[in-house]
mmCIF file of C-alpha atoms in Angstrom:
data_model
loop_
_atom_site.group_PDB
_atom_site.id
_atom_site.type_symbol
_atom_site.label_atom_id
_atom_site.label_comp_id
_atom_site.label_asym_id
_atom_site.label_seq_id
_atom_site.Cartn_x
_atom_site.Cartn_y
_atom_site.Cartn_z
ATOM 1 C CA UNK A 146 -0.006 0.024 -0.106
ATOM 2 C CA UNK A 147 1.463 3.714 -0.969
ATOM 3 C CA UNK A 148 2.416 5.863 1.696
ATOM 4 C CA UNK A 149 0.431 9.251 0.638
ATOM 5 C CA UNK A 150 2.277 12.495 1.907
ATOM 6 C CA UNK A 151 0.596 16.070 1.259
ATOM 7 C CA UNK A 152 2.840 18.787 1.240
ATOM 8 C CA UNK A 153 1.149 21.875 2.349
ATOM 9 C CA UNK A 154 1.564 25.220 3.639
ATOM 10 C CA UNK A 155 -0.944 27.908 2.845
ATOM 11 C CA UNK A 156 1.835 30.521 2.974
ATOM 12 C CA UNK A 157 3.582 30.990 -0.531
ATOM 13 C CA UNK A 158 7.068 31.197 -1.430
ATOM 14 C CA UNK A 159 8.013 28.540 1.079
ATOM 15 C CA UNK A 160 9.501 25.822 -1.274
ATOM 16 C CA UNK A 161 6.433 23.772 -1.229
ATOM 17 C CA UNK A 162 6.355 22.826 -4.894
ATOM 18 C CA UNK A 163 10.215 22.511 -4.898
ATOM 19 C CA UNK A 164 9.909 20.012 -2.125
ATOM 20 C CA UNK A 165 7.043 18.017 -3.418
ATOM 21 C CA UNK A 166 8.779 17.772 -7.022
ATOM 22 C CA UNK A 167 12.421 16.908 -5.465
ATOM 23 C CA UNK A 168 11.282 14.648 -2.917
ATOM 24 C CA UNK A 169 9.404 12.573 -5.260
ATOM 25 C CA UNK A 170 12.330 12.510 -7.622
ATOM 26 C CA UNK A 171 14.734 11.530 -4.916
ATOM 27 C CA UNK A 172 12.473 8.854 -3.664
ATOM 28 C CA UNK A 173 12.366 7.678 -7.244
ATOM 29 C CA UNK A 174 15.840 7.733 -7.308
ATOM 30 C CA UNK A 175 16.235 5.456 -4.235
ATOM 31 C CA UNK A 176 14.243 2.733 -6.367
ATOM 32 C CA UNK A 177 10.722 3.811 -4.931
ATOM 33 C CA UNK A 178 7.701 3.993 -7.216
ATOM 34 C CA UNK A 179 6.393 7.349 -6.907
ATOM 35 C CA UNK A 180 3.420 9.121 -8.223
ATOM 36 C CA UNK A 181 3.442 13.071 -7.724
ATOM 37 C CA UNK A 182 -0.088 14.570 -7.691
ATOM 38 C CA UNK A 183 -0.243 18.171 -8.804
ATOM 39 C CA UNK A 184 -3.214 19.685 -6.650
ATOM 40 C CA UNK A 185 -2.097 23.440 -7.343
ATOM 41 C CA UNK A 186 -4.024 25.049 -10.244
ATOM 42 C CA UNK A 187 -0.475 26.959 -11.086
ATOM 43 C CA UNK A 188 0.704 23.602 -12.395
ATOM 44 C CA UNK A 189 4.334 24.264 -11.275
ATOM 45 C CA UNK A 190 4.826 20.823 -10.038
ATOM 46 C CA UNK A 191 3.649 19.332 -13.386
ATOM 47 C CA UNK A 192 5.910 21.483 -15.491
ATOM 48 C CA UNK A 193 8.791 21.304 -13.017
ATOM 49 C CA UNK A 194 8.903 17.714 -13.213
ATOM 50 C CA UNK A 195 8.675 17.530 -16.852
ATOM 51 C CA UNK A 196 5.319 16.171 -17.144
ATOM 52 C CA UNK A 197 4.328 16.189 -20.882
ATOM 53 C CA UNK A 198 0.836 17.951 -21.593
ATOM 54 C CA UNK A 199 -2.241 16.024 -21.049
ATOM 55 C CA UNK A 200 -5.565 16.685 -21.976
ATOM 56 C CA UNK A 201 -6.953 14.994 -18.928
ATOM 57 C CA UNK A 202 -5.668 16.292 -15.792
ATOM 58 C CA UNK A 203 -6.635 16.418 -11.884
ATOM 59 C CA UNK A 204 -9.509 18.607 -12.688
ATOM 60 C CA UNK A 205 -11.248 16.063 -14.814
ATOM 61 C CA UNK A 206 -10.235 13.249 -12.290
ATOM 62 C CA UNK A 207 -11.935 15.309 -9.229
ATOM 63 C CA UNK A 208 -15.292 15.923 -11.443
ATOM 64 C CA UNK A 209 -15.742 12.581 -12.601
ATOM 65 C CA UNK A 210 -14.783 13.180 -16.113
ATOM 66 C CA UNK A 211 -11.937 10.738 -16.079
ATOM 67 C CA UNK A 212 -9.975 8.457 -13.902
ATOM 68 C CA UNK A 213 -6.598 9.015 -12.186
ATOM 69 C CA UNK A 214 -5.363 5.911 -14.364
ATOM 70 C CA UNK A 215 -6.254 7.701 -17.646
ATOM 71 C CA UNK A 216 -4.424 10.925 -16.656
ATOM 72 C CA UNK A 217 -1.217 9.879 -15.294
ATOM 73 C CA UNK A 218 1.704 10.600 -17.407
ATOM 74 C CA UNK A 219 5.158 9.114 -17.059
ATOM 75 C CA UNK A 220 8.091 11.319 -16.695
ATOM 76 C CA UNK A 221 11.799 11.177 -17.727
ATOM 77 C CA UNK A 222 12.783 10.564 -14.370
ATOM 78 C CA UNK A 223 12.908 6.772 -13.524
ATOM 79 C CA UNK A 224 10.220 5.281 -11.352
ATOM 80 C CA UNK A 225 8.222 8.794 -11.215
ATOM 81 C CA UNK A 226 4.906 9.636 -12.700
ATOM 82 C CA UNK A 227 2.536 12.544 -12.504
ATOM 83 C CA UNK A 228 -1.042 13.215 -12.231
ATOM 84 C CA UNK A 229 -0.806 16.880 -13.639
ATOM 85 C CA UNK A 230 -2.906 19.988 -13.299
ATOM 86 C CA UNK A 231 -3.255 23.432 -15.008
ATOM 87 C CA UNK A 232 -5.329 26.520 -14.397
ATOM 88 C CA UNK A 233 -8.704 24.684 -14.949
ATOM 89 C CA UNK A 234 -8.275 23.148 -11.462
ATOM 90 C CA UNK A 235 -8.893 26.739 -10.022
ATOM 91 C CA UNK A 236 -12.509 26.155 -10.911
ATOM 92 C CA UNK A 237 -12.921 22.609 -9.310
ATOM 93 C CA UNK A 238 -13.250 24.317 -5.770
ATOM 94 C CA UNK A 239 -16.442 25.965 -6.810
ATOM 95 C CA UNK A 240 -17.642 23.047 -9.016
ATOM 96 C CA UNK A 241 -16.944 20.653 -6.142
ATOM 97 C CA UNK A 242 -19.069 22.452 -3.679
ATOM 98 C CA UNK A 243 -22.572 20.762 -4.607
ATOM 99 C CA UNK A 244 -21.164 17.449 -5.136
ATOM 100 C CA UNK A 245 -21.791 14.433 -2.826
ATOM 101 C CA UNK A 246 -18.795 13.606 -0.563
ATOM 102 C CA UNK A 247 -16.909 16.719 -1.888
ATOM 103 C CA UNK A 248 -14.066 16.457 0.524
ATOM 104 C CA UNK A 249 -13.465 12.721 -0.428
ATOM 105 C CA UNK A 250 -13.206 13.162 -4.191
ATOM 106 C CA UNK A 251 -9.405 12.902 -4.192
ATOM 107 C CA UNK A 252 -9.296 10.108 -1.741
ATOM 108 C CA UNK A 253 -11.555 8.055 -4.061
ATOM 109 C CA UNK A 254 -9.647 8.828 -7.149
ATOM 110 C CA UNK A 255 -6.507 7.619 -5.612
ATOM 111 C CA UNK A 256 -7.714 4.853 -3.875
ATOM 112 C CA UNK A 257 -7.187 2.306 -6.717
ATOM 113 C CA UNK A 258 -3.594 3.458 -7.111
ATOM 114 C CA UNK A 259 -2.263 2.633 -3.763
ATOM 115 C CA UNK A 260 -0.886 -1.012 -5.025
ATOM 116 C CA UNK A 261 0.690 0.487 -7.907
ATOM 117 C CA UNK A 262 3.287 3.085 -6.050
ATOM 118 C CA UNK A 263 5.247 3.198 -2.982
ATOM 119 C CA UNK A 264 4.664 6.733 -2.387
ATOM 120 C CA UNK A 265 2.206 9.245 -3.465
ATOM 121 C CA UNK A 266 3.185 12.753 -2.967
ATOM 122 C CA UNK A 267 0.533 15.504 -3.326
ATOM 123 C CA UNK A 268 1.554 19.160 -3.847
ATOM 124 C CA UNK A 269 -0.953 21.378 -2.463
ATOM 125 C CA UNK A 270 -2.275 24.936 -3.331
ATOM 126 C CA UNK A 271 -1.144 27.758 -1.202
ATOM 127 C CA UNK A 272 -4.417 27.996 0.559
ATOM 128 C CA UNK A 273 -6.598 26.019 2.920
ATOM 129 C CA UNK A 274 -9.640 25.650 0.545
ATOM 130 C CA UNK A 275 -11.331 22.599 -0.710
ATOM 131 C CA UNK A 276 -8.435 21.478 -2.709
ATOM 132 C CA UNK A 277 -6.201 21.102 0.300
ATOM 133 C CA UNK A 278 -8.820 19.482 2.510
ATOM 134 C CA UNK A 279 -9.224 16.916 -0.173
ATOM 135 C CA UNK A 280 -5.433 16.214 -0.050
ATOM 136 C CA UNK A 281 -5.262 16.126 3.641
ATOM 137 C CA UNK A 282 -8.432 13.673 3.624
ATOM 138 C CA UNK A 283 -6.719 11.397 1.066
ATOM 139 C CA UNK A 284 -3.330 11.348 2.855
ATOM 140 C CA UNK A 285 -1.787 9.356 5.602
ATOM 141 C CA UNK A 286 0.569 12.449 6.510
ATOM 142 C CA UNK A 287 1.302 15.918 5.920
ATOM 143 C CA UNK A 288 4.786 17.164 5.298
ATOM 144 C CA UNK A 289 5.126 21.102 6.242
ATOM 145 C CA UNK A 290 7.803 23.208 4.561
ATOM 146 C CA UNK A 291 8.875 26.287 6.464
ATOM 147 C CA UNK A 292 11.000 28.975 5.275
ATOM 148 C CA UNK A 293 13.962 30.232 7.724
ATOM 149 C CA UNK A 294 12.685 33.703 7.669
ATOM 150 C CA UNK A 295 11.408 36.155 10.360
ATOM 151 C CA UNK A 296 7.571 35.217 10.113
ATOM 152 C CA UNK A 297 8.275 31.532 9.793
ATOM 153 C CA UNK A 298 5.474 30.386 12.025
ATOM 154 C CA UNK A 299 2.991 32.902 10.746
ATOM 155 C CA UNK A 300 -0.059 31.038 9.386
ATOM 156 C CA UNK A 301 1.206 27.717 10.420
ATOM 157 C CA UNK A 302 -1.307 27.764 13.304
ATOM 158 C CA UNK A 303 -4.057 27.909 10.749
ATOM 159 C CA UNK A 304 -2.593 25.022 9.009
ATOM 160 C CA UNK A 305 -2.067 22.878 12.215
ATOM 161 C CA UNK A 306 -5.600 23.741 13.122
ATOM 162 C CA UNK A 307 -6.923 22.629 9.609
ATOM 163 C CA UNK A 308 -5.061 19.440 9.965
ATOM 164 C CA UNK A 309 -6.757 18.823 13.333
ATOM 165 C CA UNK A 310 -9.969 19.511 12.028
ATOM 166 C CA UNK A 311 -9.514 17.093 9.077
ATOM 167 C CA UNK A 312 -8.428 14.474 11.597
ATOM 168 C CA UNK A 313 -11.305 14.987 13.827
ATOM 169 C CA UNK A 314 -14.024 14.912 11.142
ATOM 170 C CA UNK A 315 -12.679 13.474 7.779
ATOM 171 C CA UNK A 316 -9.525 11.396 8.330
ATOM 172 C CA UNK A 317 -8.748 10.050 11.814
ATOM 173 C CA UNK A 318 -5.308 8.463 10.561
ATOM 174 C CA UNK A 319 -3.679 11.751 9.405
ATOM 175 C CA UNK A 320 -0.524 12.778 10.930
ATOM 176 C CA UNK A 321 2.202 15.122 10.641
ATOM 177 C CA UNK A 322 5.051 13.499 8.582
ATOM 178 C CA UNK A 323 7.447 16.261 9.303
ATOM 179 C CA UNK A 324 8.467 19.718 9.372
ATOM 180 C CA UNK A 325 11.149 20.835 6.728
ATOM 181 C CA UNK A 326 13.237 23.862 6.937
ATOM 182 C CA UNK A 327 13.738 25.652 3.618
ATOM 183 C CA UNK A 328 16.025 28.436 2.220
ATOM 184 C CA UNK A 329 18.588 27.664 5.230
ATOM 185 C CA UNK A 330 21.533 29.770 5.375
ATOM 186 C CA UNK A 331 23.727 28.734 8.324
ATOM 187 C CA UNK A 332 25.694 31.759 8.427
ATOM 188 C CA UNK A 333 23.049 34.186 9.495
ATOM 189 C CA UNK A 334 21.759 34.302 13.136
ATOM 190 C CA UNK A 335 18.153 34.303 11.776
ATOM 191 C CA UNK A 336 18.397 31.050 10.206
ATOM 192 C CA UNK A 337 19.694 29.506 13.367
ATOM 193 C CA UNK A 338 17.078 31.432 15.389
ATOM 194 C CA UNK A 339 14.096 30.366 13.242
ATOM 195 C CA UNK A 340 15.006 26.636 13.300
ATOM 196 C CA UNK A 341 15.276 26.728 17.212
ATOM 197 C CA UNK A 342 11.997 28.540 17.265
ATOM 198 C CA UNK A 343 10.277 25.650 15.017
ATOM 199 C CA UNK A 344 12.112 22.981 16.858
ATOM 200 C CA UNK A 345 10.578 24.317 20.063
ATOM 201 C CA UNK A 346 7.183 24.475 18.588
ATOM 202 C CA UNK A 347 7.180 20.923 16.764
ATOM 203 C CA UNK A 348 9.875 19.295 18.634
ATOM 204 C CA UNK A 349 10.986 15.735 17.151
ATOM 205 C CA UNK A 350 8.744 16.454 14.051
ATOM 206 C CA UNK A 351 11.429 18.640 12.722
ATOM 207 C CA UNK A 352 13.329 16.863 9.920
ATOM 208 C CA UNK A 353 17.145 16.772 10.622
ATOM 209 C CA UNK A 354 17.617 17.821 6.852
ATOM 210 C CA UNK A 355 17.481 21.390 5.994
ATOM 211 C CA UNK A 356 17.283 22.705 2.493
ATOM 212 C CA UNK A 357 19.803 25.664 1.658
ATOM 213 C CA UNK A 358 19.576 28.623 -0.375
ATOM 214 C CA UNK A 359 20.794 27.011 -3.675
ATOM 215 C CA UNK A 360 20.659 28.868 -6.896
ATOM 216 C CA UNK A 361 20.573 25.644 -8.993
ATOM 217 C CA UNK A 362 17.295 24.638 -7.151
ATOM 218 C CA UNK A 363 15.755 27.933 -8.548
ATOM 219 C CA UNK A 364 17.060 27.091 -11.968
ATOM 220 C CA UNK A 365 16.004 23.348 -12.335
ATOM 221 C CA UNK A 366 11.996 24.147 -12.984
ATOM 222 C CA UNK A 367 12.977 26.189 -16.213
ATOM 223 C CA UNK A 368 14.418 22.928 -17.614
ATOM 224 C CA UNK A 369 11.644 21.093 -16.498
ATOM 225 C CA UNK A 370 13.869 18.770 -14.373
ATOM 226 C CA UNK A 371 13.793 17.865 -10.915
ATOM 227 C CA UNK A 372 17.382 18.856 -9.060
ATOM 228 C CA UNK A 373 18.640 15.506 -8.961
ATOM 229 C CA UNK A 374 18.614 15.332 -12.603
ATOM 230 C CA UNK A 375 19.375 18.867 -13.408
ATOM 231 C CA UNK A 376 22.389 19.122 -11.087
ATOM 232 C CA UNK A 377 22.902 15.775 -9.274
ATOM 233 C CA UNK A 378 26.033 17.318 -7.183
ATOM 234 C CA UNK A 379 24.607 20.461 -6.122
ATOM 235 C CA UNK A 380 23.808 21.162 -2.516
ATOM 236 C CA UNK A 381 20.233 21.290 -3.268
ATOM 237 C CA UNK A 382 20.295 17.755 -4.899
ATOM 238 C CA UNK A 383 22.001 16.484 -1.860
ATOM 239 C CA UNK A 384 19.652 17.929 0.711
ATOM 240 C CA UNK A 385 16.800 16.572 -1.147
ATOM 241 C CA UNK A 386 18.293 12.945 -1.217
ATOM 242 C CA UNK A 387 19.085 13.370 2.701
ATOM 243 C CA UNK A 388 15.295 14.310 3.175
ATOM 244 C CA UNK A 389 14.232 11.240 1.106
ATOM 245 C CA UNK A 390 16.400 8.946 3.162
ATOM 246 C CA UNK A 391 14.760 10.450 6.252
ATOM 247 C CA UNK A 392 11.282 9.943 5.006
ATOM 248 C CA UNK A 393 12.098 6.330 4.202
ATOM 249 C CA UNK A 394 13.715 5.937 7.485
ATOM 250 C CA UNK A 395 10.669 7.179 9.390
ATOM 251 C CA UNK A 396 8.558 4.957 7.783
ATOM 252 C CA UNK A 397 10.393 2.056 8.735
ATOM 253 C CA UNK A 398 12.183 1.430 5.658
ATOM 254 C CA UNK A 399 15.974 0.351 5.163
ATOM 255 C CA UNK A 400 17.832 3.277 3.765
ATOM 256 C CA UNK A 401 20.355 2.661 0.970
#
């Protein structure tokens, strides 16, 4: 059965899509069969992972116009597939409002895929709307990227409150996979202070791995490649490989 991890933070610019794409690619590099679900209408995870354009996307899947199996595309990254999205997904939240079991649409769509993949990673939009609730309802756990900046914890309480509400009402097994510090610069007191603040709040849930500021990470999406293919020796690639190994270890898997 696949482990389903939602990557979520309603605050933009924290490295959420970067994390979803590169964690997926590095898990695939470690031999795991991975599906990346792009649940953000911006479609950046689709383009950044090199997913070819597809007529059927997550939008059609959530509205029952297609199945996930018919909409998934294979990428050039071995072991990694994508359920893509585009701007049409922005209308899905409105169109799903009057549908039966609207919070469970994504869970139902992914249910038949759990035996095909080892990990399913969902890139959530930067909001706490119906798409994110669908992702949290479908997921086993949520991974929260937090940027190493002054207002790091701003808005995180809203996300954790949403996680708690989803756990109480929709998905009792939902847990926090971990908290990932992004855009870390060990040369600054600010980064160190923010990490200390987040560890005080989330304790052992904070990953030992932190993702540094890295130019190559910013360049990779423009070449439609995850970082481990665009620049395998970069500090960004090494950070996401380390994160992938931590995720495997937290899930009781032997790490290569």
